[in-house]
PDB file of C-alpha atoms and ligand atoms in Angstrom:
ATOM      1  CA  UNK M   1     125.341 123.068  91.455  1.00  0.00           C
ATOM      2  CA  UNK M   2     124.838 122.170  87.808  1.00  0.00           C
ATOM      3  CA  UNK M   3     128.108 123.737  86.733  1.00  0.00           C
ATOM      4  CA  UNK M   4     127.935 121.662  83.552  1.00  0.00           C
ATOM      5  CA  UNK M   5     124.412 122.937  82.888  1.00  0.00           C
ATOM      6  CA  UNK M   6     125.528 126.563  83.125  1.00  0.00           C
ATOM      7  CA  UNK M   7     128.408 125.854  80.779  1.00  0.00           C
ATOM      8  CA  UNK M   8     126.134 124.160  78.237  1.00  0.00           C
ATOM      9  CA  UNK M   9     122.778 125.922  78.590  1.00  0.00           C
ATOM     10  CA  UNK M  10     121.510 124.809  75.172  1.00  0.00           C
ATOM     11  CA  UNK M  11     122.478 121.179  75.489  1.00  0.00           C
ATOM     12  CA  UNK M  12     120.899 119.933  78.673  1.00  0.00           C
ATOM     13  CA  UNK M  13     122.088 116.371  78.255  1.00  0.00           C
ATOM     14  CA  UNK M  14     123.269 114.749  81.451  1.00  0.00           C
ATOM     15  CA  UNK M  15     126.885 113.710  81.940  1.00  0.00           C
ATOM     16  CA  UNK M  16     126.955 110.017  81.142  1.00  0.00           C
ATOM     17  CA  UNK M  17     128.840 108.963  84.273  1.00  0.00           C
ATOM     18  CA  UNK M  18     126.318 110.794  86.468  1.00  0.00           C
ATOM     19  CA  UNK M  19     123.379 109.174  84.671  1.00  0.00           C
ATOM     20  CA  UNK M  20     124.867 105.686  84.825  1.00  0.00           C
ATOM     21  CA  UNK M  21     125.599 106.105  88.541  1.00  0.00           C
ATOM     22  CA  UNK M  22     121.949 107.052  89.104  1.00  0.00           C
ATOM     23  CA  UNK M  23     120.720 103.951  87.277  1.00  0.00           C
ATOM     24  CA  UNK M  24     123.115 101.779  89.287  1.00  0.00           C
ATOM     25  CA  UNK M  25     121.856 103.291  92.518  1.00  0.00           C
ATOM     26  CA  UNK M  26     118.175 102.779  91.647  1.00  0.00           C
ATOM     27  CA  UNK M  27     117.663  99.419  89.909  1.00  0.00           C
ATOM     28  CA  UNK M  28     113.920 100.056  89.507  1.00  0.00           C
ATOM     29  CA  UNK M  29     114.892 102.847  87.098  1.00  0.00           C
ATOM     30  CA  UNK M  30     117.516 100.775  85.286  1.00  0.00           C
ATOM     31  CA  UNK M  31     115.043  97.971  84.564  1.00  0.00           C
ATOM     32  CA  UNK M  32     112.834 100.124  82.298  1.00  0.00           C
ATOM     33  CA  UNK M  33     112.686  99.408  78.544  1.00  0.00           C
ATOM     34  CA  UNK M  34     115.569 100.973  76.531  1.00  0.00           C
ATOM     35  CA  UNK M  35     113.269 103.544  74.847  1.00  0.00           C
ATOM     36  CA  UNK M  36     111.844 104.490  78.233  1.00  0.00           C
ATOM     37  CA  UNK M  37     115.351 105.036  79.604  1.00  0.00           C
ATOM     38  CA  UNK M  38     116.165 107.421  76.760  1.00  0.00           C
ATOM     39  CA  UNK M  39     113.001 109.363  77.539  1.00  0.00           C
ATOM     40  CA  UNK M  40     113.657 109.250  81.295  1.00  0.00           C
ATOM     41  CA  UNK M  41     117.122 110.714  80.811  1.00  0.00           C
ATOM     42  CA  UNK M  42     115.893 113.474  78.534  1.00  0.00           C
ATOM     43  CA  UNK M  43     112.968 114.419  80.770  1.00  0.00           C
ATOM     44  CA  UNK M  44     115.173 114.321  83.890  1.00  0.00           C
ATOM     45  CA  UNK M  45     117.449 116.924  82.277  1.00  0.00           C
ATOM     46  CA  UNK M  46     114.401 119.081  81.452  1.00  0.00           C
ATOM     47  CA  UNK M  47     113.082 118.644  84.994  1.00  0.00           C
ATOM     48  CA  UNK M  48     116.400 119.859  86.423  1.00  0.00           C
ATOM     49  CA  UNK M  49     116.337 122.900  84.148  1.00  0.00           C
ATOM     50  CA  UNK M  50     112.802 123.821  85.314  1.00  0.00           C
ATOM     51  CA  UNK M  51     112.909 123.129  89.056  1.00  0.00           C
ATOM     52  CA  UNK M  52     114.809 124.691  91.956  1.00  0.00           C
ATOM     53  CA  UNK M  53     116.237 122.595  94.761  1.00  0.00           C
ATOM     54  CA  UNK M  54     116.672 123.926  98.282  1.00  0.00           C
ATOM     55  CA  UNK M  55     118.556 122.109 101.019  1.00  0.00           C
ATOM     56  CA  UNK M  56     117.058 122.552 104.499  1.00  0.00           C
ATOM     57  CA  UNK M  57     118.770 122.031 107.844  1.00  0.00           C
ATOM     58  CA  UNK M  58     122.209 122.669 106.376  1.00  0.00           C
ATOM     59  CA  UNK M  59     121.839 120.033 103.648  1.00  0.00           C
ATOM     60  CA  UNK M  60     123.873 120.842 100.534  1.00  0.00           C
ATOM     61  CA  UNK M  61     122.216 119.535  97.347  1.00  0.00           C
ATOM     62  CA  UNK M  62     124.774 117.982  95.004  1.00  0.00           C
ATOM     63  CA  UNK M  63     124.263 117.186  91.317  1.00  0.00           C
ATOM     64  CA  UNK M  64     123.924 113.503  92.253  1.00  0.00           C
ATOM     65  CA  UNK M  65     121.159 114.268  94.747  1.00  0.00           C
ATOM     66  CA  UNK M  66     119.230 116.524  92.393  1.00  0.00           C
ATOM     67  CA  UNK M  67     119.386 113.969  89.587  1.00  0.00           C
ATOM     68  CA  UNK M  68     118.331 111.153  91.938  1.00  0.00           C
ATOM     69  CA  UNK M  69     115.203 113.130  92.810  1.00  0.00           C
ATOM     70  CA  UNK M  70     114.556 114.267  89.233  1.00  0.00           C
ATOM     71  CA  UNK M  71     114.739 110.780  87.731  1.00  0.00           C
ATOM     72  CA  UNK M  72     112.324 109.333  90.306  1.00  0.00           C
ATOM     73  CA  UNK M  73     109.952 112.291  90.023  1.00  0.00           C
ATOM     74  CA  UNK M  74     109.811 111.896  86.245  1.00  0.00           C
ATOM     75  CA  UNK M  75     108.871 108.213  86.389  1.00  0.00           C
ATOM     76  CA  UNK M  76     105.110 108.759  86.990  1.00  0.00           C
ATOM     77  CA  UNK M  77     104.844 111.322  84.163  1.00  0.00           C
ATOM     78  CA  UNK M  78     107.166 109.545  81.749  1.00  0.00           C
ATOM     79  CA  UNK M  79     104.296 109.061  79.281  1.00  0.00           C
ATOM     80  CA  UNK M  80     102.190 112.021  80.419  1.00  0.00           C
ATOM     81  CA  UNK M  81     104.644 114.908  80.177  1.00  0.00           C
ATOM     82  CA  UNK M  82     106.315 117.341  82.578  1.00  0.00           C
ATOM     83  CA  UNK M  83     103.433 119.826  82.272  1.00  0.00           C
ATOM     84  CA  UNK M  84     101.742 117.830  85.062  1.00  0.00           C
ATOM     85  CA  UNK M  85     104.288 119.438  87.400  1.00  0.00           C
ATOM     86  CA  UNK M  86     103.871 122.991  86.087  1.00  0.00           C
ATOM     87  CA  UNK M  87     102.165 124.353  89.214  1.00  0.00           C
ATOM     88  CA  UNK M  88     105.341 124.576  91.273  1.00  0.00           C
ATOM     89  CA  UNK M  89     109.085 125.137  91.004  1.00  0.00           C
ATOM     90  CA  UNK M  90     110.593 124.488  94.423  1.00  0.00           C
ATOM     91  CA  UNK M  91     111.721 121.176  95.903  1.00  0.00           C
ATOM     92  CA  UNK M  92     112.819 121.392  99.539  1.00  0.00           C
ATOM     93  CA  UNK M  93     115.013 118.566 100.794  1.00  0.00           C
ATOM     94  CA  UNK M  94     115.553 117.927 104.498  1.00  0.00           C
ATOM     95  CA  UNK M  95     118.347 115.668 105.751  1.00  0.00           C
ATOM     96  CA  UNK M  96     115.864 113.319 107.459  1.00  0.00           C
ATOM     97  CA  UNK M  97     112.210 113.023 108.402  1.00  0.00           C
ATOM     98  CA  UNK M  98     110.641 116.207 109.747  1.00  0.00           C
ATOM     99  CA  UNK M  99     108.581 116.553 112.904  1.00  0.00           C
ATOM    100  CA  UNK M 100     105.711 118.953 112.324  1.00  0.00           C
ATOM    101  CA  UNK M 101     103.658 120.378 115.197  1.00  0.00           C
ATOM    102  CA  UNK M 102      99.931 119.991 114.405  1.00  0.00           C
ATOM    103  CA  UNK M 103      96.948 121.607 116.109  1.00  0.00           C
ATOM    104  CA  UNK M 104      93.228 120.893 115.670  1.00  0.00           C
ATOM    105  CA  UNK M 105      90.114 121.925 117.527  1.00  0.00           C
ATOM    106  CA  UNK M 106      87.521 119.194 118.004  1.00  0.00           C
ATOM    107  CA  UNK M 107      83.718 119.527 117.976  1.00  0.00           C
ATOM    108  CA  UNK M 108      83.633 120.368 121.686  1.00  0.00           C
ATOM    109  CA  UNK M 109      86.174 123.179 121.305  1.00  0.00           C
ATOM    110  CA  UNK M 110      89.078 121.313 122.879  1.00  0.00           C
ATOM    111  CA  UNK M 111      92.442 122.044 121.251  1.00  0.00           C
ATOM    112  CA  UNK M 112      94.600 119.022 120.417  1.00  0.00           C
ATOM    113  CA  UNK M 113      98.337 119.347 119.718  1.00  0.00           C
ATOM    114  CA  UNK M 114     100.436 116.533 118.401  1.00  0.00           C
ATOM    115  CA  UNK M 115     103.674 115.883 116.547  1.00  0.00           C
ATOM    116  CA  UNK M 116     103.479 114.379 113.085  1.00  0.00           C
ATOM    117  CA  UNK M 117     106.553 112.741 111.562  1.00  0.00           C
ATOM    118  CA  UNK M 118     106.723 113.570 107.859  1.00  0.00           C
ATOM    119  CA  UNK M 119     108.776 111.736 105.238  1.00  0.00           C
ATOM    120  CA  UNK M 120     107.611 114.349 102.734  1.00  0.00           C
ATOM    121  CA  UNK M 121     104.800 116.770 102.059  1.00  0.00           C
ATOM    122  CA  UNK M 122     102.986 118.209  99.059  1.00  0.00           C
ATOM    123  CA  UNK M 123     100.698 121.207  98.826  1.00  0.00           C
ATOM    124  CA  UNK M 124      98.610 122.322  95.886  1.00  0.00           C
ATOM    125  CA  UNK M 125     100.537 125.002  94.016  1.00  0.00           C
ATOM    126  CA  UNK M 126     103.351 124.856  96.580  1.00  0.00           C
ATOM    127  CA  UNK M 127     106.747 123.200  96.802  1.00  0.00           C
ATOM    128  CA  UNK M 128     107.356 119.501  97.317  1.00  0.00           C
ATOM    129  CA  UNK M 129     109.143 118.582 100.529  1.00  0.00           C
ATOM    130  CA  UNK M 130     111.277 115.430 100.696  1.00  0.00           C
ATOM    131  CA  UNK M 131     113.862 113.937 103.034  1.00  0.00           C
ATOM    132  CA  UNK M 132     117.218 112.850 101.670  1.00  0.00           C
ATOM    133  CA  UNK M 133     117.578 109.811 103.926  1.00  0.00           C
ATOM    134  CA  UNK M 134     114.585 108.112 102.322  1.00  0.00           C
ATOM    135  CA  UNK M 135     115.531 109.239  98.804  1.00  0.00           C
ATOM    136  CA  UNK M 136     119.051 107.880  99.269  1.00  0.00           C
ATOM    137  CA  UNK M 137     117.765 104.456 100.327  1.00  0.00           C
ATOM    138  CA  UNK M 138     115.055 104.157  97.671  1.00  0.00           C
ATOM    139  CA  UNK M 139     117.050 101.485  95.800  1.00  0.00           C
ATOM    140  CA  UNK M 140     116.899  99.032  98.687  1.00  0.00           C
ATOM    141  CA  UNK M 141     113.460 100.006 100.028  1.00  0.00           C
ATOM    142  CA  UNK M 142     111.903  99.233  96.626  1.00  0.00           C
ATOM    143  CA  UNK M 143     111.682  95.674  97.942  1.00  0.00           C
ATOM    144  CA  UNK M 144     108.966  96.873 100.316  1.00  0.00           C
ATOM    145  CA  UNK M 145     107.351  99.106  97.695  1.00  0.00           C
ATOM    146  CA  UNK M 146     108.409 102.304  99.483  1.00  0.00           C
ATOM    147  CA  UNK M 147     109.392 105.472  97.609  1.00  0.00           C
ATOM    148  CA  UNK M 148     109.009 108.962  99.044  1.00  0.00           C
ATOM    149  CA  UNK M 149     109.641 110.813  95.770  1.00  0.00           C
ATOM    150  CA  UNK M 150     106.961 108.938  93.846  1.00  0.00           C
ATOM    151  CA  UNK M 151     104.570 109.284  96.781  1.00  0.00           C
ATOM    152  CA  UNK M 152     104.805 113.076  96.892  1.00  0.00           C
ATOM    153  CA  UNK M 153     104.774 113.582  93.116  1.00  0.00           C
ATOM    154  CA  UNK M 154     101.731 111.327  92.737  1.00  0.00           C
ATOM    155  CA  UNK M 155     100.003 113.651  95.222  1.00  0.00           C
ATOM    156  CA  UNK M 156     100.859 116.468  92.776  1.00  0.00           C
ATOM    157  CA  UNK M 157      99.178 114.487  89.975  1.00  0.00           C
ATOM    158  CA  UNK M 158      96.138 113.804  92.185  1.00  0.00           C
ATOM    159  CA  UNK M 159      95.953 117.524  93.069  1.00  0.00           C
ATOM    160  CA  UNK M 160      95.969 118.710  89.443  1.00  0.00           C
ATOM    161  CA  UNK M 161      92.182 119.058  89.534  1.00  0.00           C
ATOM    162  CA  UNK M 162      92.311 120.793  92.930  1.00  0.00           C
ATOM    163  CA  UNK M 163      91.032 117.843  94.967  1.00  0.00           C
ATOM    164  CA  UNK M 164      93.119 115.407  97.012  1.00  0.00           C
ATOM    165  CA  UNK M 165      90.720 112.526  96.463  1.00  0.00           C
ATOM    166  CA  UNK M 166      92.802 109.717  94.952  1.00  0.00           C
ATOM    167  CA  UNK M 167      91.504 110.482  91.459  1.00  0.00           C
ATOM    168  CA  UNK M 168      93.710 112.328  88.972  1.00  0.00           C
ATOM    169  CA  UNK M 169      92.094 114.469  86.273  1.00  0.00           C
ATOM    170  CA  UNK M 170      90.436 112.094  83.809  1.00  0.00           C
ATOM    171  CA  UNK M 171      88.782 112.836  80.469  1.00  0.00           C
ATOM    172  CA  UNK M 172      85.182 111.968  81.375  1.00  0.00           C
ATOM    173  CA  UNK M 173      82.768 111.479  84.239  1.00  0.00           C
ATOM    174  CA  UNK M 174      82.487 107.798  83.302  1.00  0.00           C
ATOM    175  CA  UNK M 175      86.271 107.442  83.562  1.00  0.00           C
ATOM    176  CA  UNK M 176      86.270 109.088  87.003  1.00  0.00           C
ATOM    177  CA  UNK M 177      83.460 106.869  88.249  1.00  0.00           C
ATOM    178  CA  UNK M 178      85.263 103.763  87.012  1.00  0.00           C
ATOM    179  CA  UNK M 179      88.540 104.914  88.583  1.00  0.00           C
ATOM    180  CA  UNK M 180      86.969 105.578  91.970  1.00  0.00           C
ATOM    181  CA  UNK M 181      84.964 102.333  91.923  1.00  0.00           C
ATOM    182  CA  UNK M 182      88.084 100.230  91.342  1.00  0.00           C
ATOM    183  CA  UNK M 183      90.298 102.207  93.737  1.00  0.00           C
ATOM    184  CA  UNK M 184      87.707 102.342  96.527  1.00  0.00           C
ATOM    185  CA  UNK M 185      87.081  98.588  96.326  1.00  0.00           C
ATOM    186  CA  UNK M 186      90.818  97.868  96.613  1.00  0.00           C
ATOM    187  CA  UNK M 187      91.141 100.427  99.411  1.00  0.00           C
ATOM    188  CA  UNK M 188      88.266  98.898 101.404  1.00  0.00           C
ATOM    189  CA  UNK M 189      89.788  95.419 101.069  1.00  0.00           C
ATOM    190  CA  UNK M 190      93.217  96.747 102.124  1.00  0.00           C
ATOM    191  CA  UNK M 191      91.834  98.636 105.142  1.00  0.00           C
ATOM    192  CA  UNK M 192      90.103  95.460 106.256  1.00  0.00           C
ATOM    193  CA  UNK M 193      93.364  93.486 105.991  1.00  0.00           C
ATOM    194  CA  UNK M 194      95.212  96.152 107.993  1.00  0.00           C
ATOM    195  CA  UNK M 195      92.505  96.149 110.646  1.00  0.00           C
ATOM    196  CA  UNK M 196      92.480  92.349 110.948  1.00  0.00           C
ATOM    197  CA  UNK M 197      96.290  92.315 111.209  1.00  0.00           C
ATOM    198  CA  UNK M 198      96.338  94.995 113.911  1.00  0.00           C
ATOM    199  CA  UNK M 199      93.449  93.804 116.035  1.00  0.00           C
ATOM    200  CA  UNK M 200      93.310  90.061 115.525  1.00  0.00           C
ATOM    201  CA  UNK M 201      96.863  89.092 114.596  1.00  0.00           C
ATOM    202  CA  UNK M 202      96.082  88.386 110.958  1.00  0.00           C
ATOM    203  CA  UNK M 203      98.750  88.371 108.251  1.00  0.00           C
ATOM    204  CA  UNK M 204     100.307  91.818 107.788  1.00  0.00           C
ATOM    205  CA  UNK M 205      99.684  93.118 104.259  1.00  0.00           C
ATOM    206  CA  UNK M 206     102.776  93.687 102.117  1.00  0.00           C
ATOM    207  CA  UNK M 207     101.809  97.221 101.135  1.00  0.00           C
ATOM    208  CA  UNK M 208     102.675 100.002 103.626  1.00  0.00           C
ATOM    209  CA  UNK M 209      99.750 100.345 106.048  1.00  0.00           C
ATOM    210  CA  UNK M 210     100.029 104.122 105.786  1.00  0.00           C
ATOM    211  CA  UNK M 211      97.884 103.533 102.710  1.00  0.00           C
ATOM    212  CA  UNK M 212      94.947 102.763 105.037  1.00  0.00           C
ATOM    213  CA  UNK M 213      94.922 106.412 106.234  1.00  0.00           C
ATOM    214  CA  UNK M 214      92.719 107.838 103.467  1.00  0.00           C
ATOM    215  CA  UNK M 215      91.876 107.176  99.812  1.00  0.00           C
ATOM    216  CA  UNK M 216      94.334 109.781  98.475  1.00  0.00           C
ATOM    217  CA  UNK M 217      97.111 108.291 100.612  1.00  0.00           C
ATOM    218  CA  UNK M 218      96.188 104.820  99.354  1.00  0.00           C
ATOM    219  CA  UNK M 219      96.545 106.073  95.770  1.00  0.00           C
ATOM    220  CA  UNK M 220     100.002 107.537  96.535  1.00  0.00           C
ATOM    221  CA  UNK M 221     101.205 104.475  98.473  1.00  0.00           C
ATOM    222  CA  UNK M 222      99.896 102.076  95.807  1.00  0.00           C
ATOM    223  CA  UNK M 223     101.673 104.091  93.092  1.00  0.00           C
ATOM    224  CA  UNK M 224     104.962 103.895  95.000  1.00  0.00           C
ATOM    225  CA  UNK M 225     104.781 100.105  94.877  1.00  0.00           C
ATOM    226  CA  UNK M 226     103.442 100.024  91.297  1.00  0.00           C
ATOM    227  CA  UNK M 227     106.428 102.017  90.035  1.00  0.00           C
ATOM    228  CA  UNK M 228     109.251 100.454  92.062  1.00  0.00           C
ATOM    229  CA  UNK M 229     108.102  96.839  92.504  1.00  0.00           C
ATOM    230  CA  UNK M 230     105.487  96.147  89.861  1.00  0.00           C
ATOM    231  CA  UNK M 231     105.610  92.338  90.049  1.00  0.00           C
ATOM    232  CA  UNK M 232     105.110  92.150  93.824  1.00  0.00           C
ATOM    233  CA  UNK M 233     102.461  94.872  93.775  1.00  0.00           C
ATOM    234  CA  UNK M 234     100.540  93.084  91.025  1.00  0.00           C
ATOM    235  CA  UNK M 235     100.317  89.917  93.130  1.00  0.00           C
ATOM    236  CA  UNK M 236      98.197  91.808  95.672  1.00  0.00           C
ATOM    237  CA  UNK M 237      96.510  94.360  93.417  1.00  0.00           C
ATOM    238  CA  UNK M 238      96.218  93.081  89.817  1.00  0.00           C
ATOM    239  CA  UNK M 239      93.154  95.277  89.280  1.00  0.00           C
ATOM    240  CA  UNK M 240      95.165  98.380  90.211  1.00  0.00           C
ATOM    241  CA  UNK M 241      98.052  97.509  87.895  1.00  0.00           C
ATOM    242  CA  UNK M 242      95.503  97.417  85.049  1.00  0.00           C
ATOM    243  CA  UNK M 243      93.914 100.685  86.208  1.00  0.00           C
ATOM    244  CA  UNK M 244      97.256 102.469  86.624  1.00  0.00           C
ATOM    245  CA  UNK M 245      98.605 101.171  83.295  1.00  0.00           C
ATOM    246  CA  UNK M 246      95.614 102.758  81.571  1.00  0.00           C
ATOM    247  CA  UNK M 247      96.411 106.147  83.106  1.00  0.00           C
ATOM    248  CA  UNK M 248     100.207 106.238  83.319  1.00  0.00           C
ATOM    249  CA  UNK M 249     100.836 104.447  80.010  1.00  0.00           C
ATOM    250  CA  UNK M 250      98.085 105.778  77.732  1.00  0.00           C
ATOM    251  CA  UNK M 251      97.966 104.301  74.239  1.00  0.00           C
ATOM    252  CA  UNK M 252      98.576 106.921  71.585  1.00  0.00           C
TER     253      UNK M 252
HETATM  254 ZN1  LIG E 301     100.904 111.288 101.381  1.00  0.00          ZN
END
């Protein structure tokens, strides 16, 4: 993979046809401002030079696949910088969702085993795990606000301060308190909507109800929608669009 990169190690610009094909495949990337697209292309090339892709389950990672992942992973840090992803190198890509066997012991000492279906997974300081099926369909699933790459890489951003709590590192205690106040209020309202829909047949919220799992998952799920379907997301969560703009698009 990256035969062209090995041939041109000092000029990590992406082949134009490959870049254009990526934009065509993912319209939510193509719709960025022209200056943002220049930056996205440049940072995607840098991302590819810094990260290592591993195909699992016999999956062979092509240049097209690696660039598809790189360009979507860069989107959240487009104005923040790639240093936010410095704590890891590896990206493991499975062909499809992964079933993980989980075990917990409850307060009474009883062991519970269950299977968890994972679209992706992120660990602090460890590799990011994704599944190609969801990455491949991210162009069409943007309509529903779904994006596995952004979800997992936003977890990386959240984890930068060591805590998976829905709050990325912020410059002051006041900023953190404000962030959590806004996010928790939106999360509480969303959880209530999900509960009413499930139990009483209320209207199903547009945002993926996986976001009602925990505050850090709500942050990741909300960011998926914010980055791939900003207009629809803003209808439901205008306060979060303002909050996220302040973090992901800082004024210089
Ligand atoms: Zn998650």
